[in-house]
Every structure is written in C-alpha cells, then in structure tokens.
Amino acid sequence: MAKEVTISVIKADVGGLAGHSGIHPDLVDIAQTSLAEAVQEGVLVDYHIAWVGDDLQLIMTHTRGVDNVEVHQVAWNTFTKAADRASELKLCGVGQDFLSTDFQGSIRGMGPSLAEMSFEERKNETVVIWMADKTSPGGWNFPLYKAFADPFNTIGLVIKPNLHEGFRFEVLDIRQNRHIWLTCPEDLYDLLALIGTAGRFVVRSVWTRRGELVAISSTDLLNLERGQHVGKEDPVCILRAQSQFPALGELMEPFAAPHLVEGWERGAHFGPLMPVAQRESNPSRNDGPPRVVALGFQLAEGRLVGPRDLFDDPAYDEARAECNRVANYLRRLGPFEPGRLPLDAMTYTTLPLVMDAMEDRWETFES
Ligand code: 13P
Ligand code: MG
Ligand code: MG
C-alpha cells in the first residue's frame, strides 16, 4: 500500500471479573461490535480485540496517522460502552482507568494507555504486540534492552550487517518530564545506568539509526496524574520484526529468562513477569504474578493476519516454572522490602495513609 499504515493499540481496565483477575466476555463482545462498526464506517481498516488479565486491548489498524481524533473517539466510545456494561454487572473497579469523561479530541491523558506507530508496510510486515497485566511502563525496559542491545540475546546484532549498526533508544524520565536519546552499542553503559531504575526511567521507543521506528511502548502514568493508586498502568508495546529489525524469536527470547517488575498485588510489590498464552492471563495468586501476553501478526494491506498467541508454546514452560519459584520466595517476604516496593515508590499506594495516622505517635529521640 502506498499510504502509511498506522497501528494503534489502546487499552483500559474498565472493570474486572472477579476482582482484578480477568475480564467478562460481554466486554469483549461489546468491543468486537464497536470496532466492527468502525471498520464499516471506514474509520479503521482492521482490528483485533485482546485482553490480558483485567485489561481490554483494542488493536486497530487504519490510515489516519497517530493521534487521530476519529480513531481515539472510537476507542473512547468502546471503553465507555464496555464500562456501562461493567457497571450493570457490578464488576470490580468499574471505569478504573478513566481520569476524565470529557473527550476533547485525544484519548491521551484520559486514563487509557496507548501506543501507536505509522510506517510504510514492507513486503513482509511482522508485528508483535506485548501486553502486560499487574506491572507498569518500566516493565518493558529489560526485554527492550535485551532485544535491541544485547548480542547474547539478539545474535543478529553480531552476524547481520543491517542490525550490526545497533539501535537508538528514547528514554523518558517520568519524574522530570524530559527524555534522552542513547545509541547502542556506544551508549550502552549510559543506557543501562538509567533504565535499571525502571520506576523512573522508561524506554519509550526504539529506532534504527536510519530513523525507522521499531518499537513504541505506552508510558501513560495514571497514578502520578491522579495522585493515588487505583490500578497500575499495565503497559503495551508495539514492535516490528524481521529483515532490518530483530527476528520475531529475538523479540521473544528476553521472556525466557523472567525479570522482576513493579505492580503485583495492590501495585505495591515486585513480581516475576510470567509469559503466558492469553487464556492463562488470569492473575489470581495475590492478584498475580504479573503476566505478559504476546500476539504476532502479519500485515496485509493494513489487515491483521493472525494472531499467533506467541507464549502458547511449551518452550516457555521453564520460564513459567521459574516465575512460580520466584513468586514463592517473594511472597514469603510479605510486607518486607524488596518483595514490597521501596518507600518512595509507595507514594501512590495506601501506605502513606497508614504512616500519616502514626505521625502523632513519634517522639524525639535524644541519644
Ligand atoms: P490492575 O491495575 O490490574 O487493575 O490491578 C490492581 C491491583 O491493585 C491488583 O492488586
Ligand atoms: Mg483492575
Ligand atoms: Mg490490569
């Protein structure tokens, strides 16, 4: 297709079944109907509805570019219809991700998380969508580093000339509203110096040196905006694979060695990110452990061919078993750090209320 295709992945938690562990099928049906209408009306080229845990994911293709008002309106209308049904069913945390109900042309800043990218469709266009529940945007730092900068993960960086150049990372400082560009391999140590602190420095996008966008993640910060914890900003990431980009398998390999993410149980604990098939993305053990689902598509003139549920594969059995072992250990720590998040990351949880109630009981200590 001559015109650029845009992929918009917009997601929201509009209510969980039961608790925060999963999604009600009516919400999926409502989203199917709503996006089918948007295809009929010519707003979208194609769509796929997915979910992970209690998060409803709208995967949409169109030719309207990023930040398009009609596409955002479709997503917003879909979420509000689904939230109405969630309200009738008295699901858990109805409309949890809505910061505002007044749509003014963009869904950005309204609560739902989004990742969008536009590009000219290649002869073979492989796209992967990572979607997580019970984590936060920095949860992608580790797999994005591994996939695009670690030659032991992505052997293409060593043996394939067009990957050999390396990739550029855009890193967001979420506390200071600023971003930095770091190019690997030369800035590798600077990159790691920042993104190891995933609660503050978040990889927003990855580019080739020639300026092609390869990966874009959602970086919306619900609790920072709201000033209190209601739910996590369970993030998504869109990635392109093959040819001048990492192979699909190189994008998947980081999840074979599970890492810890913020967001388990009340958004207040670290947990191992468990790679699962969509049907197994129902975190109920202490509302976790955190889950990641990956869907793979081929694009054909903007149509989404697929998906393949990429973690529906016994090759990740060991990773899942390791997550369960790590989960056993971390849960034994109960409210103790480092199972529980450090104090400054607890600002948007309910802990400050407990600390405030104790304030009058502190006495000056003279040594
Ligand atoms: P969600 O962000 O997935 O709704 O989880 C909220 C929570 O605190 C679960 O313990
Ligand atoms: Mg929820
Ligand atoms: Mg969720």
Coordinates of C-alpha atoms and ligand atoms in Angstrom, one line a residue:
M1 CA 0.0 0.0 0.0
A2 CA 1.4 3.4 -0.9
K3 CA -0.1 5.2 2.1
E4 CA 1.4 4.6 5.6
V5 CA -0.5 2.2 7.8
T6 CA -0.9 3.1 11.5
I7 CA -1.2 0.6 14.3
S8 CA -3.0 1.9 17.4
V9 CA -3.1 -0.2 20.5
I10 CA -5.3 1.4 23.1
K11 CA -6.2 -0.3 26.3
A12 CA -8.1 0.2 29.5
D13 CA -9.3 -1.6 32.6
V14 CA -13.0 -0.9 32.6
G15 CA -13.8 -3.5 35.3
G16 CA -12.5 -6.9 36.4
L17 CA -14.0 -10.4 36.9
A18 CA -13.5 -11.5 39.6
G19 CA -11.6 -8.8 41.5
H20 CA -8.8 -7.7 39.2
S21 CA -8.1 -11.3 37.9
G22 CA -9.8 -11.3 34.5
I23 CA -12.3 -9.9 32.0
H24 CA -16.0 -10.5 31.5
P25 CA -16.8 -11.9 28.0
D26 CA -19.5 -9.2 27.5
L27 CA -16.8 -6.5 27.4
V28 CA -15.0 -8.3 24.7
D29 CA -18.3 -8.7 22.7
I30 CA -19.1 -5.0 23.1
A31 CA -15.6 -4.1 21.8
Q32 CA -16.0 -6.5 18.8
T33 CA -19.3 -4.9 17.8
S34 CA -18.0 -1.4 18.3
L35 CA -14.8 -1.9 16.3
A36 CA -16.6 -3.8 13.5
E37 CA -18.8 -0.7 13.1
A38 CA -15.7 1.5 12.9
V39 CA -14.5 -0.8 10.0
Q40 CA -17.9 -0.5 8.3
E41 CA -17.7 3.3 8.7
G42 CA -14.3 3.4 7.2
V43 CA -12.5 4.7 10.3
L44 CA -10.5 1.5 10.7
V45 CA -9.0 -0.9 8.2
D46 CA -9.0 -3.8 10.7
Y47 CA -8.9 -4.7 14.4
H48 CA -8.3 -7.4 16.9
I49 CA -9.7 -7.4 20.4
A50 CA -7.4 -9.0 23.0
W51 CA -7.1 -9.0 26.8
V52 CA -4.6 -9.7 29.4
G53 CA -5.9 -10.1 33.0
D54 CA -8.5 -7.4 33.5
D55 CA -7.2 -5.2 30.7
L56 CA -9.2 -4.8 27.5
Q57 CA -6.9 -4.2 24.5
L58 CA -8.0 -2.7 21.2
I59 CA -5.5 -3.5 18.4
M60 CA -6.5 -1.3 15.5
T61 CA -5.1 -0.6 12.0
H62 CA -6.0 2.4 9.9
T63 CA -4.5 5.0 7.5
R64 CA -5.2 8.1 9.6
G65 CA -1.9 8.5 11.3
V66 CA -1.1 8.6 15.1
D67 CA -3.2 10.8 17.5
N68 CA -6.2 10.7 15.1
V69 CA -9.3 12.2 16.6
E70 CA -11.7 9.7 15.0
V71 CA -9.7 6.6 16.0
H72 CA -9.3 7.9 19.6
Q73 CA -13.1 8.6 19.6
V74 CA -13.8 5.1 18.5
A75 CA -11.6 3.7 21.3
W76 CA -13.1 6.1 23.9
N77 CA -16.7 5.2 22.9
T78 CA -15.8 1.5 23.0
F79 CA -14.4 1.8 26.5
T80 CA -17.4 3.8 27.8
K81 CA -19.9 1.3 26.3
A82 CA -17.9 -1.6 28.0
A83 CA -17.8 0.4 31.2
D84 CA -21.6 0.8 31.2
R85 CA -21.9 -3.0 30.9
A86 CA -19.3 -3.4 33.6
S87 CA -21.4 -1.1 35.8
E88 CA -24.5 -3.2 35.2
L89 CA -22.6 -6.3 36.2
K90 CA -21.0 -4.5 39.2
L91 CA -17.6 -5.7 38.0
C92 CA -14.6 -4.8 40.1
G93 CA -13.1 -1.3 39.7
V94 CA -15.6 -0.1 37.1
G95 CA -14.1 2.6 34.9
Q96 CA -10.9 2.3 36.9
D97 CA -8.7 3.8 34.3
F98 CA -10.8 6.8 33.5
L99 CA -9.3 10.1 34.6
S100 CA -11.8 12.1 32.8
T101 CA -15.1 11.5 30.9
D102 CA -14.9 14.6 28.7
F103 CA -13.4 13.5 25.3
Q104 CA -11.7 16.5 23.7
G105 CA -10.1 15.1 20.6
S106 CA -7.5 12.8 22.1
I107 CA -7.6 9.9 24.4
R108 CA -4.1 10.8 25.7
G109 CA -4.2 11.9 29.3
M110 CA -7.7 10.5 29.8
G111 CA -6.5 7.3 31.6
P112 CA -6.3 4.5 28.9
S113 CA -2.8 3.7 27.8
L114 CA -1.8 3.8 24.2
A115 CA 1.0 3.0 21.8
E116 CA 0.8 4.0 18.1
M117 CA 3.1 3.8 15.1
S118 CA 2.9 4.6 11.4
F119 CA 5.1 3.1 8.7
E120 CA 5.1 2.0 5.1
E121 CA 4.1 -1.7 5.1
R122 CA 7.1 -3.8 3.9
K123 CA 6.8 -6.8 1.6
N124 CA 6.6 -9.0 4.7
E125 CA 5.5 -7.0 7.7
T126 CA 5.7 -8.9 11.0
V127 CA 4.3 -7.1 14.0
V128 CA 4.3 -8.2 17.6
I129 CA 2.3 -6.7 20.5
W130 CA 3.4 -7.2 24.0
M131 CA 0.7 -6.6 26.7
A132 CA 1.2 -6.9 30.4
D133 CA -1.1 -7.0 33.5
K134 CA 0.0 -6.1 37.1
T135 CA 3.0 -4.2 36.0
S136 CA 4.0 -0.6 35.0
P137 CA 5.5 1.0 31.9
G138 CA 9.2 0.4 33.0
G139 CA 8.4 -3.3 32.8
W140 CA 9.5 -3.2 29.1
N141 CA 13.0 -1.8 29.9
F142 CA 14.6 -5.2 30.4
P143 CA 13.1 -7.0 27.3
L144 CA 13.7 -3.9 25.1
Y145 CA 17.3 -3.7 26.2
K146 CA 17.8 -7.5 25.6
A147 CA 16.1 -7.5 22.2
F148 CA 17.8 -4.4 20.8
A149 CA 21.1 -4.1 22.5
D150 CA 22.2 -7.5 24.0
P151 CA 24.2 -9.5 21.5
F152 CA 23.8 -12.6 23.6
N153 CA 20.0 -12.3 23.1
T154 CA 19.9 -10.9 19.6
I155 CA 22.7 -12.6 17.7
G156 CA 21.6 -10.6 14.6
L157 CA 23.4 -7.7 16.2
V158 CA 26.6 -9.7 15.6
I159 CA 26.0 -11.6 12.4
K160 CA 23.6 -9.4 10.3
P161 CA 25.1 -6.3 8.7
N162 CA 22.0 -4.1 8.9
L163 CA 21.4 -5.0 12.6
H164 CA 25.2 -4.7 13.3
E165 CA 24.8 -0.8 13.3
G166 CA 22.7 -1.1 16.6
F167 CA 19.6 0.8 17.6
R168 CA 18.7 4.2 19.2
F169 CA 16.7 4.3 22.5
E170 CA 14.5 7.1 23.6
V171 CA 14.3 7.1 27.4
L172 CA 11.8 9.1 29.4
D173 CA 12.5 10.4 32.9
I174 CA 9.0 10.2 34.2
R175 CA 9.7 12.3 37.3
Q176 CA 11.1 15.3 35.4
N177 CA 9.2 15.3 32.1
R178 CA 12.3 15.0 29.9
H179 CA 13.8 12.5 27.5
I180 CA 17.2 11.4 26.3
W181 CA 18.4 9.6 23.1
L182 CA 21.0 6.9 23.5
T183 CA 22.6 5.0 20.7
C184 CA 23.9 1.5 21.2
P185 CA 26.4 0.0 21.2
E186 CA 28.4 3.2 22.0
D187 CA 26.0 4.4 24.8
L188 CA 25.3 1.0 26.2
Y189 CA 26.6 1.7 29.7
D190 CA 24.8 5.0 29.9
L191 CA 21.6 3.3 28.8
L192 CA 21.9 0.7 31.5
A193 CA 22.9 3.3 34.1
L194 CA 19.4 4.8 33.6
I195 CA 17.0 2.0 32.7
G196 CA 17.9 -0.3 35.5
T197 CA 15.8 2.1 37.6
A198 CA 12.6 1.1 35.7
G199 CA 10.4 3.0 38.1
R200 CA 11.8 6.3 36.9
F201 CA 13.5 5.9 33.5
V202 CA 11.3 4.2 30.9
V203 CA 12.2 3.2 27.4
R204 CA 9.6 4.9 25.3
S205 CA 10.7 4.0 21.8
V206 CA 13.5 2.2 19.8
W207 CA 14.6 3.3 16.3
T208 CA 17.1 2.2 13.7
R209 CA 20.0 4.7 13.0
R210 CA 18.2 5.4 9.7
G211 CA 15.2 6.8 11.6
E212 CA 12.8 3.9 11.3
L213 CA 10.6 3.3 14.4
V214 CA 10.9 -0.3 15.5
A215 CA 9.2 -0.3 19.0
I216 CA 6.9 2.0 20.9
S217 CA 5.6 1.4 24.3
S218 CA 2.8 3.1 26.3
T219 CA 4.1 5.4 29.0
D220 CA 0.9 6.7 30.4
L221 CA 1.1 7.3 34.2
L222 CA -2.3 7.0 35.7
N223 CA -1.4 7.2 39.4
L224 CA 1.1 10.1 39.0
E225 CA -1.7 12.0 37.3
R226 CA -4.3 11.1 39.8
G227 CA -2.0 11.3 42.9
Q228 CA -3.2 8.0 44.3
H229 CA -3.2 4.3 43.4
V230 CA -6.3 2.8 41.9
G231 CA -4.8 0.4 39.4
K232 CA -1.5 0.0 37.5
E233 CA -0.8 1.4 34.0
D234 CA -0.4 -2.1 32.7
P235 CA 1.6 -1.3 29.6
V236 CA 1.6 -2.4 25.9
C237 CA 4.3 -2.3 23.3
I238 CA 4.2 -2.5 19.5
L239 CA 7.3 -4.0 17.8
R240 CA 8.2 -4.7 14.2
A241 CA 10.2 -7.8 13.4
Q242 CA 12.4 -9.4 10.7
S243 CA 14.6 -8.1 7.9
Q244 CA 16.3 -4.9 9.2
F245 CA 14.8 -5.5 12.6
P246 CA 15.3 -8.3 15.2
A247 CA 13.8 -11.6 14.2
L248 CA 10.5 -12.4 15.9
G249 CA 12.3 -15.0 18.1
E250 CA 14.8 -12.4 19.2
L251 CA 12.0 -10.2 20.4
M252 CA 10.6 -13.2 22.3
E253 CA 13.8 -14.5 23.8
P254 CA 14.0 -12.0 26.7
F255 CA 10.9 -13.5 28.3
A256 CA 12.6 -16.9 28.5
A257 CA 14.6 -15.5 31.4
P258 CA 12.0 -13.8 33.6
H259 CA 12.7 -10.5 35.2
L260 CA 11.0 -8.7 38.1
V261 CA 8.5 -5.9 37.5
E262 CA 6.7 -3.4 39.7
G263 CA 3.0 -3.8 40.1
W264 CA 2.0 -7.1 41.8
E265 CA -0.7 -7.0 44.5
R266 CA -2.1 -3.5 45.2
G267 CA 0.5 -2.2 42.8
A268 CA 2.9 -2.4 45.7
H269 CA 5.1 -5.4 45.1
F270 CA 7.7 -6.8 42.8
G271 CA 6.8 -9.9 40.9
P272 CA 8.3 -12.1 38.1
L273 CA 6.8 -11.3 34.7
M274 CA 5.3 -14.6 33.6
P275 CA 4.9 -15.2 29.9
V276 CA 1.6 -16.9 29.2
A277 CA -1.0 -17.7 26.5
Q278 CA -3.9 -15.3 26.6
R279 CA -6.2 -18.0 28.1
E280 CA -3.8 -18.2 31.0
S281 CA -3.6 -14.5 31.6
N282 CA -5.8 -14.5 34.7
P283 CA -3.6 -13.5 37.6
S284 CA -5.3 -14.6 40.8
R285 CA -2.4 -15.6 43.2
N286 CA -2.2 -12.5 45.3
D287 CA -3.5 -10.8 42.1
G288 CA -0.5 -12.1 40.2
P289 CA 2.1 -13.0 39.5
P290 CA 2.3 -10.3 36.7
R291 CA 1.6 -11.7 33.2
V292 CA 2.7 -10.9 29.7
V293 CA 0.9 -12.0 26.6
A294 CA 2.5 -11.5 23.1
L295 CA 0.5 -11.6 19.9
G296 CA 2.1 -11.9 16.5
F297 CA 0.6 -10.7 13.2
Q298 CA 1.5 -10.3 9.6
L299 CA 0.1 -7.2 8.0
A300 CA -1.5 -7.4 4.5
E301 CA -2.6 -4.0 3.2
G302 CA -3.3 -3.0 6.7
R303 CA -5.3 -6.1 7.5
L304 CA -4.2 -8.0 10.6
V305 CA -3.4 -11.6 9.6
G306 CA -3.4 -13.7 12.8
P307 CA -2.8 -13.5 15.6
R308 CA -0.5 -16.2 16.8
D309 CA -0.5 -16.4 20.6
L310 CA 3.3 -16.5 20.9
F311 CA 3.7 -17.7 24.5
D312 CA 1.3 -20.6 23.8
D313 CA 4.4 -22.7 23.5
P314 CA 6.0 -25.3 25.8
A315 CA 9.3 -23.6 25.2
Y316 CA 8.3 -21.1 27.9
D317 CA 7.4 -23.9 30.4
E318 CA 10.7 -23.4 32.2
A319 CA 10.3 -19.7 32.4
R320 CA 6.8 -20.2 33.9
A321 CA 8.2 -22.7 36.4
E322 CA 10.9 -20.2 37.4
C323 CA 8.4 -17.5 37.8
N324 CA 6.5 -19.7 40.2
R325 CA 9.6 -20.5 42.2
V326 CA 10.5 -16.7 42.4
A327 CA 6.9 -15.9 43.3
N328 CA 7.0 -18.4 46.2
Y329 CA 10.1 -16.8 47.6
L330 CA 8.9 -13.2 47.2
R331 CA 5.5 -13.9 48.7
R332 CA 7.2 -15.3 51.8
L333 CA 8.7 -11.9 52.4
G334 CA 5.2 -10.5 52.9
P335 CA 5.3 -6.7 53.6
F336 CA 9.1 -6.6 53.7
E337 CA 11.2 -5.0 51.1
P338 CA 12.4 -5.9 48.5
G339 CA 9.2 -8.0 48.0
R340 CA 7.3 -4.9 48.7
L341 CA 8.3 -1.8 46.7
P342 CA 10.7 0.7 48.3
L343 CA 9.2 3.6 50.2
D344 CA 9.4 6.3 47.5
A345 CA 7.6 4.0 45.1
M346 CA 4.8 3.5 47.6
T347 CA 3.7 7.2 47.4
Y348 CA 0.7 6.3 45.2
T349 CA -0.4 3.4 47.3
T350 CA -2.4 3.4 50.5
L351 CA 0.7 3.2 52.7
P352 CA 1.0 7.0 53.2
L353 CA -2.4 6.9 54.9
V354 CA -1.1 4.4 57.5
M355 CA 2.1 6.5 58.0
D356 CA 0.0 9.7 58.5
A357 CA -2.2 8.0 61.1
M358 CA 1.0 7.2 63.1
E359 CA 2.5 10.7 62.8
D360 CA 1.5 11.9 66.2
R361 CA 3.0 8.9 68.0
W362 CA 6.6 9.7 67.0
E363 CA 8.6 11.2 69.8
T364 CA 12.0 13.0 69.6
F365 CA 14.8 10.6 70.3
E366 CA 17.8 12.0 72.3
S367 CA 20.8 9.8 72.2
Ligands
13P1 P1 -5.0 -3.7 38.0 O1 -4.1 -2.5 37.8 O2 -4.7 -4.8 37.0 O3 -6.4 -3.3 38.0 O4 -4.6 -4.3 39.4 C1 -4.9 -3.5 40.5 C2 -4.4 -4.1 41.8 O5 -4.0 -3.4 42.7 C3 -4.4 -5.6 41.9 O6 -3.9 -6.0 43.2
MG2 MG -8.2 -3.8 37.7
MG3 MG -4.8 -4.7 34.9

